Amino acid sequence: MNKSINILRLMVKDHQKIENLLKNLEEKNNKDFDSMRIAFNKFEWELEKHIFTEEKAIFTSYNPDDITEGYKMLPELTKQHNFIVNKLNNWRKDIRNKRMISDFYSFKVYLTRHKSFEEEKVYPMLDESLPEDEKLHIIAKINEIVQK
Ligand SMILES: [Fe+2]
Ligand SMILES: [Fe+2]
């Protein structure tokens, strides 16, 4: 295996960027509506881009012949992403109605668990099992969307 071609490393960086935006949102959520709204817009934009990248550039490439543990991860990931996108949409509605966002802490816990699942299970497994040329192809797509 070529360790220099590494999807995990790239995506961990993007997870850190999203974590920082989430921290910023938490701070601004304790302040005023307008600061919270601006922080939410940034957070939502980066998280939606991240999920798009995962679903359209990364996970679509994983297509094993046999039903392995890895293969079963994909429906679980999609389920988690749907939960996350749904929460973002609800917060977007709150903001349109000039309300502060609610249930911040439980969402933070959910997102942290999702991130750990990807970093500990999903990405190591992809890096391990995908052929090098496929990984290079994926990394080129990631770089089109995710800022360095
Ligand atoms: Fe994800
Ligand atoms: Fe992720």
PDB file of C-alpha atoms and ligand atoms in Angstrom:
ATOM      1  CA  MET A   1       0.000   0.000   0.000  1.00  0.00           C
ATOM      2  CA  ASN A   2       1.197   3.488  -0.841  1.00  0.00           C
ATOM      3  CA  LYS A   3       0.904   5.522   2.343  1.00  0.00           C
ATOM      4  CA  SER A   4       1.619   8.794   0.580  1.00  0.00           C
ATOM      5  CA  ILE A   5      -1.715   8.633  -1.224  1.00  0.00           C
ATOM      6  CA  ASN A   6      -3.978   9.216   1.684  1.00  0.00           C
ATOM      7  CA  ILE A   7      -7.613  10.310   1.608  1.00  0.00           C
ATOM      8  CA  LEU A   8      -7.899  10.227   5.415  1.00  0.00           C
ATOM      9  CA  ARG A   9      -5.295  12.957   5.890  1.00  0.00           C
ATOM     10  CA  LEU A  10      -7.093  15.353   3.531  1.00  0.00           C
ATOM     11  CA  MET A  11     -10.475  14.764   5.071  1.00  0.00           C
ATOM     12  CA  VAL A  12      -9.203  15.089   8.656  1.00  0.00           C
ATOM     13  CA  LYS A  13      -8.026  18.585   7.700  1.00  0.00           C
ATOM     14  CA  ASP A  14     -11.479  19.440   6.425  1.00  0.00           C
ATOM     15  CA  HIS A  15     -13.062  17.997   9.588  1.00  0.00           C
ATOM     16  CA  GLN A  16     -10.863  20.326  11.639  1.00  0.00           C
ATOM     17  CA  LYS A  17     -11.990  23.316   9.603  1.00  0.00           C
ATOM     18  CA  ILE A  18     -15.644  22.376  10.209  1.00  0.00           C
ATOM     19  CA  GLU A  19     -14.982  21.840  13.931  1.00  0.00           C
ATOM     20  CA  ASN A  20     -13.557  25.358  14.184  1.00  0.00           C
ATOM     21  CA  LEU A  21     -16.599  26.796  12.419  1.00  0.00           C
ATOM     22  CA  LEU A  22     -18.826  24.849  14.818  1.00  0.00           C
ATOM     23  CA  LYS A  23     -16.917  26.255  17.787  1.00  0.00           C
ATOM     24  CA  ASN A  24     -17.384  29.733  16.355  1.00  0.00           C
ATOM     25  CA  LEU A  25     -21.113  29.091  15.915  1.00  0.00           C
ATOM     26  CA  GLU A  26     -21.368  27.946  19.543  1.00  0.00           C
ATOM     27  CA  GLU A  27     -19.747  31.180  20.737  1.00  0.00           C
ATOM     28  CA  LYS A  28     -21.900  33.370  18.504  1.00  0.00           C
ATOM     29  CA  ASN A  29     -25.047  31.492  19.481  1.00  0.00           C
ATOM     30  CA  ASN A  30     -24.530  32.827  22.999  1.00  0.00           C
ATOM     31  CA  LYS A  31     -24.240  36.366  21.648  1.00  0.00           C
ATOM     32  CA  ASP A  32     -26.688  38.074  19.318  1.00  0.00           C
ATOM     33  CA  PHE A  33     -28.840  36.902  16.416  1.00  0.00           C
ATOM     34  CA  ASP A  34     -26.851  38.575  13.632  1.00  0.00           C
ATOM     35  CA  SER A  35     -23.460  37.202  14.741  1.00  0.00           C
ATOM     36  CA  MET A  36     -25.046  33.763  15.057  1.00  0.00           C
ATOM     37  CA  ARG A  37     -26.585  34.027  11.569  1.00  0.00           C
ATOM     38  CA  ILE A  38     -23.246  34.951   9.982  1.00  0.00           C
ATOM     39  CA  ALA A  39     -21.465  32.118  11.823  1.00  0.00           C
ATOM     40  CA  PHE A  40     -24.198  29.682  10.758  1.00  0.00           C
ATOM     41  CA  ASN A  41     -23.892  30.662   7.079  1.00  0.00           C
ATOM     42  CA  LYS A  42     -20.169  29.878   7.073  1.00  0.00           C
ATOM     43  CA  PHE A  43     -20.613  26.633   8.983  1.00  0.00           C
ATOM     44  CA  GLU A  44     -23.487  25.446   6.791  1.00  0.00           C
ATOM     45  CA  TRP A  45     -21.632  26.253   3.541  1.00  0.00           C
ATOM     46  CA  GLU A  46     -18.519  24.299   4.518  1.00  0.00           C
ATOM     47  CA  LEU A  47     -20.436  21.349   5.968  1.00  0.00           C
ATOM     48  CA  GLU A  48     -22.687  21.032   2.899  1.00  0.00           C
ATOM     49  CA  LYS A  49     -19.623  21.140   0.622  1.00  0.00           C
ATOM     50  CA  HIS A  50     -17.959  18.498   2.777  1.00  0.00           C
ATOM     51  CA  ILE A  51     -20.931  16.140   2.638  1.00  0.00           C
ATOM     52  CA  PHE A  52     -21.281  16.688  -1.121  1.00  0.00           C
ATOM     53  CA  THR A  53     -17.603  15.759  -1.529  1.00  0.00           C
ATOM     54  CA  GLU A  54     -17.996  12.633   0.565  1.00  0.00           C
ATOM     55  CA  GLU A  55     -21.109  11.420  -1.180  1.00  0.00           C
ATOM     56  CA  LYS A  56     -20.356  12.393  -4.786  1.00  0.00           C
ATOM     57  CA  ALA A  57     -16.563  12.134  -4.975  1.00  0.00           C
ATOM     58  CA  ILE A  58     -15.537   9.566  -2.400  1.00  0.00           C
ATOM     59  CA  PHE A  59     -18.151   7.030  -1.365  1.00  0.00           C
ATOM     60  CA  THR A  60     -19.523   6.544  -4.898  1.00  0.00           C
ATOM     61  CA  SER A  61     -16.111   5.141  -5.862  1.00  0.00           C
ATOM     62  CA  TYR A  62     -16.262   2.443  -3.256  1.00  0.00           C
ATOM     63  CA  ASN A  63     -17.941  -0.483  -4.915  1.00  0.00           C
ATOM     64  CA  PRO A  64     -16.662  -3.817  -3.641  1.00  0.00           C
ATOM     65  CA  ASP A  65     -17.719  -7.088  -5.287  1.00  0.00           C
ATOM     66  CA  ASP A  66     -18.488  -8.842  -2.037  1.00  0.00           C
ATOM     67  CA  ILE A  67     -20.626  -7.710   0.857  1.00  0.00           C
ATOM     68  CA  THR A  68     -18.034  -6.938   3.487  1.00  0.00           C
ATOM     69  CA  GLU A  69     -18.186  -4.967   6.717  1.00  0.00           C
ATOM     70  CA  GLY A  70     -16.969  -1.990   4.687  1.00  0.00           C
ATOM     71  CA  TYR A  71     -19.802  -2.218   2.248  1.00  0.00           C
ATOM     72  CA  LYS A  72     -22.335  -2.094   5.082  1.00  0.00           C
ATOM     73  CA  MET A  73     -20.840   1.196   6.245  1.00  0.00           C
ATOM     74  CA  LEU A  74     -22.257   3.112   3.286  1.00  0.00           C
ATOM     75  CA  PRO A  75     -25.963   2.967   4.207  1.00  0.00           C
ATOM     76  CA  GLU A  76     -25.020   3.934   7.773  1.00  0.00           C
ATOM     77  CA  LEU A  77     -23.070   6.943   6.474  1.00  0.00           C
ATOM     78  CA  THR A  78     -25.922   8.050   4.242  1.00  0.00           C
ATOM     79  CA  LYS A  79     -28.306   7.799   7.179  1.00  0.00           C
ATOM     80  CA  GLN A  80     -26.027   9.976   9.315  1.00  0.00           C
ATOM     81  CA  HIS A  81     -25.583  12.534   6.520  1.00  0.00           C
ATOM     82  CA  ASN A  82     -29.349  12.743   6.070  1.00  0.00           C
ATOM     83  CA  PHE A  83     -29.743  13.450   9.780  1.00  0.00           C
ATOM     84  CA  ILE A  84     -27.107  16.195   9.587  1.00  0.00           C
ATOM     85  CA  VAL A  85     -28.573  17.858   6.479  1.00  0.00           C
ATOM     86  CA  ASN A  86     -32.024  17.728   8.036  1.00  0.00           C
ATOM     87  CA  LYS A  87     -30.751  19.503  11.143  1.00  0.00           C
ATOM     88  CA  LEU A  88     -29.086  22.196   9.011  1.00  0.00           C
ATOM     89  CA  ASN A  89     -32.377  22.733   7.183  1.00  0.00           C
ATOM     90  CA  ASN A  90     -34.233  23.097  10.488  1.00  0.00           C
ATOM     91  CA  TRP A  91     -31.728  25.638  11.741  1.00  0.00           C
ATOM     92  CA  ARG A  92     -31.992  27.486   8.415  1.00  0.00           C
ATOM     93  CA  LYS A  93     -35.771  27.712   8.993  1.00  0.00           C
ATOM     94  CA  ASP A  94     -35.247  28.992  12.555  1.00  0.00           C
ATOM     95  CA  ILE A  95     -32.974  31.702  11.201  1.00  0.00           C
ATOM     96  CA  ARG A  96     -35.451  32.703   8.487  1.00  0.00           C
ATOM     97  CA  ASN A  97     -38.010  33.106  11.266  1.00  0.00           C
ATOM     98  CA  LYS A  98     -35.521  35.219  13.262  1.00  0.00           C
ATOM     99  CA  ARG A  99     -35.171  32.587  15.977  1.00  0.00           C
ATOM    100  CA  MET A 100     -31.988  31.466  17.681  1.00  0.00           C
ATOM    101  CA  ILE A 101     -31.017  27.874  16.864  1.00  0.00           C
ATOM    102  CA  SER A 102     -31.888  25.130  19.342  1.00  0.00           C
ATOM    103  CA  ASP A 103     -30.416  21.783  20.475  1.00  0.00           C
ATOM    104  CA  PHE A 104     -26.908  22.935  19.720  1.00  0.00           C
ATOM    105  CA  TYR A 105     -25.220  20.567  22.152  1.00  0.00           C
ATOM    106  CA  SER A 106     -26.895  17.360  20.984  1.00  0.00           C
ATOM    107  CA  PHE A 107     -26.012  18.187  17.375  1.00  0.00           C
ATOM    108  CA  LYS A 108     -22.406  18.818  18.378  1.00  0.00           C
ATOM    109  CA  VAL A 109     -22.264  15.387  20.026  1.00  0.00           C
ATOM    110  CA  TYR A 110     -23.805  13.758  16.943  1.00  0.00           C
ATOM    111  CA  LEU A 111     -21.379  15.462  14.579  1.00  0.00           C
ATOM    112  CA  THR A 112     -18.384  14.497  16.725  1.00  0.00           C
ATOM    113  CA  ARG A 113     -19.481  10.868  16.738  1.00  0.00           C
ATOM    114  CA  HIS A 114     -19.977  10.950  12.955  1.00  0.00           C
ATOM    115  CA  LYS A 115     -16.516  12.428  12.463  1.00  0.00           C
ATOM    116  CA  SER A 116     -14.905   9.722  14.635  1.00  0.00           C
ATOM    117  CA  PHE A 117     -16.738   6.983  12.725  1.00  0.00           C
ATOM    118  CA  GLU A 118     -15.306   8.308   9.451  1.00  0.00           C
ATOM    119  CA  GLU A 119     -11.797   8.891  10.759  1.00  0.00           C
ATOM    120  CA  GLU A 120     -11.466   5.606  12.647  1.00  0.00           C
ATOM    121  CA  LYS A 121     -13.375   3.227  10.371  1.00  0.00           C
ATOM    122  CA  VAL A 122     -14.415   4.572   6.976  1.00  0.00           C
ATOM    123  CA  TYR A 123     -11.361   6.437   5.684  1.00  0.00           C
ATOM    124  CA  PRO A 124      -8.725   3.966   6.926  1.00  0.00           C
ATOM    125  CA  MET A 125     -10.723   1.214   5.203  1.00  0.00           C
ATOM    126  CA  LEU A 126     -10.967   3.188   1.945  1.00  0.00           C
ATOM    127  CA  ASP A 127      -7.250   4.034   1.991  1.00  0.00           C
ATOM    128  CA  GLU A 128      -6.519   0.380   2.604  1.00  0.00           C
ATOM    129  CA  SER A 129      -8.758  -1.099  -0.080  1.00  0.00           C
ATOM    130  CA  LEU A 130      -8.903   1.316  -3.038  1.00  0.00           C
ATOM    131  CA  PRO A 131      -6.337   0.989  -5.833  1.00  0.00           C
ATOM    132  CA  GLU A 132      -3.845   3.842  -6.170  1.00  0.00           C
ATOM    133  CA  ASP A 133      -5.175   5.240  -9.442  1.00  0.00           C
ATOM    134  CA  GLU A 134      -8.673   5.354  -7.991  1.00  0.00           C
ATOM    135  CA  LYS A 135      -7.370   7.236  -4.944  1.00  0.00           C
ATOM    136  CA  LEU A 136      -5.581   9.796  -7.118  1.00  0.00           C
ATOM    137  CA  HIS A 137      -8.781  10.324  -9.052  1.00  0.00           C
ATOM    138  CA  ILE A 138     -10.736  10.856  -5.804  1.00  0.00           C
ATOM    139  CA  ILE A 139      -8.119  13.225  -4.399  1.00  0.00           C
ATOM    140  CA  ALA A 140      -8.279  15.368  -7.562  1.00  0.00           C
ATOM    141  CA  LYS A 141     -12.038  15.656  -7.073  1.00  0.00           C
ATOM    142  CA  ILE A 142     -11.674  16.493  -3.367  1.00  0.00           C
ATOM    143  CA  ASN A 143      -9.240  19.274  -4.247  1.00  0.00           C
ATOM    144  CA  GLU A 144     -11.718  20.795  -6.676  1.00  0.00           C
ATOM    145  CA  ILE A 145     -14.183  21.398  -3.851  1.00  0.00           C
ATOM    146  CA  VAL A 146     -12.365  21.486  -0.530  1.00  0.00           C
ATOM    147  CA  GLN A 147     -10.211  24.534   0.173  1.00  0.00           C
ATOM    148  CA  LYS A 148      -6.700  23.929   1.406  1.00  0.00           C
TER     149      LYS A 148
HETATM  150 FE    FE B   1     -19.530  12.715   6.708  1.00  0.00          FE
HETATM  151 FE    FE B   2     -16.596  13.835   6.948  1.00  0.00          FE
END
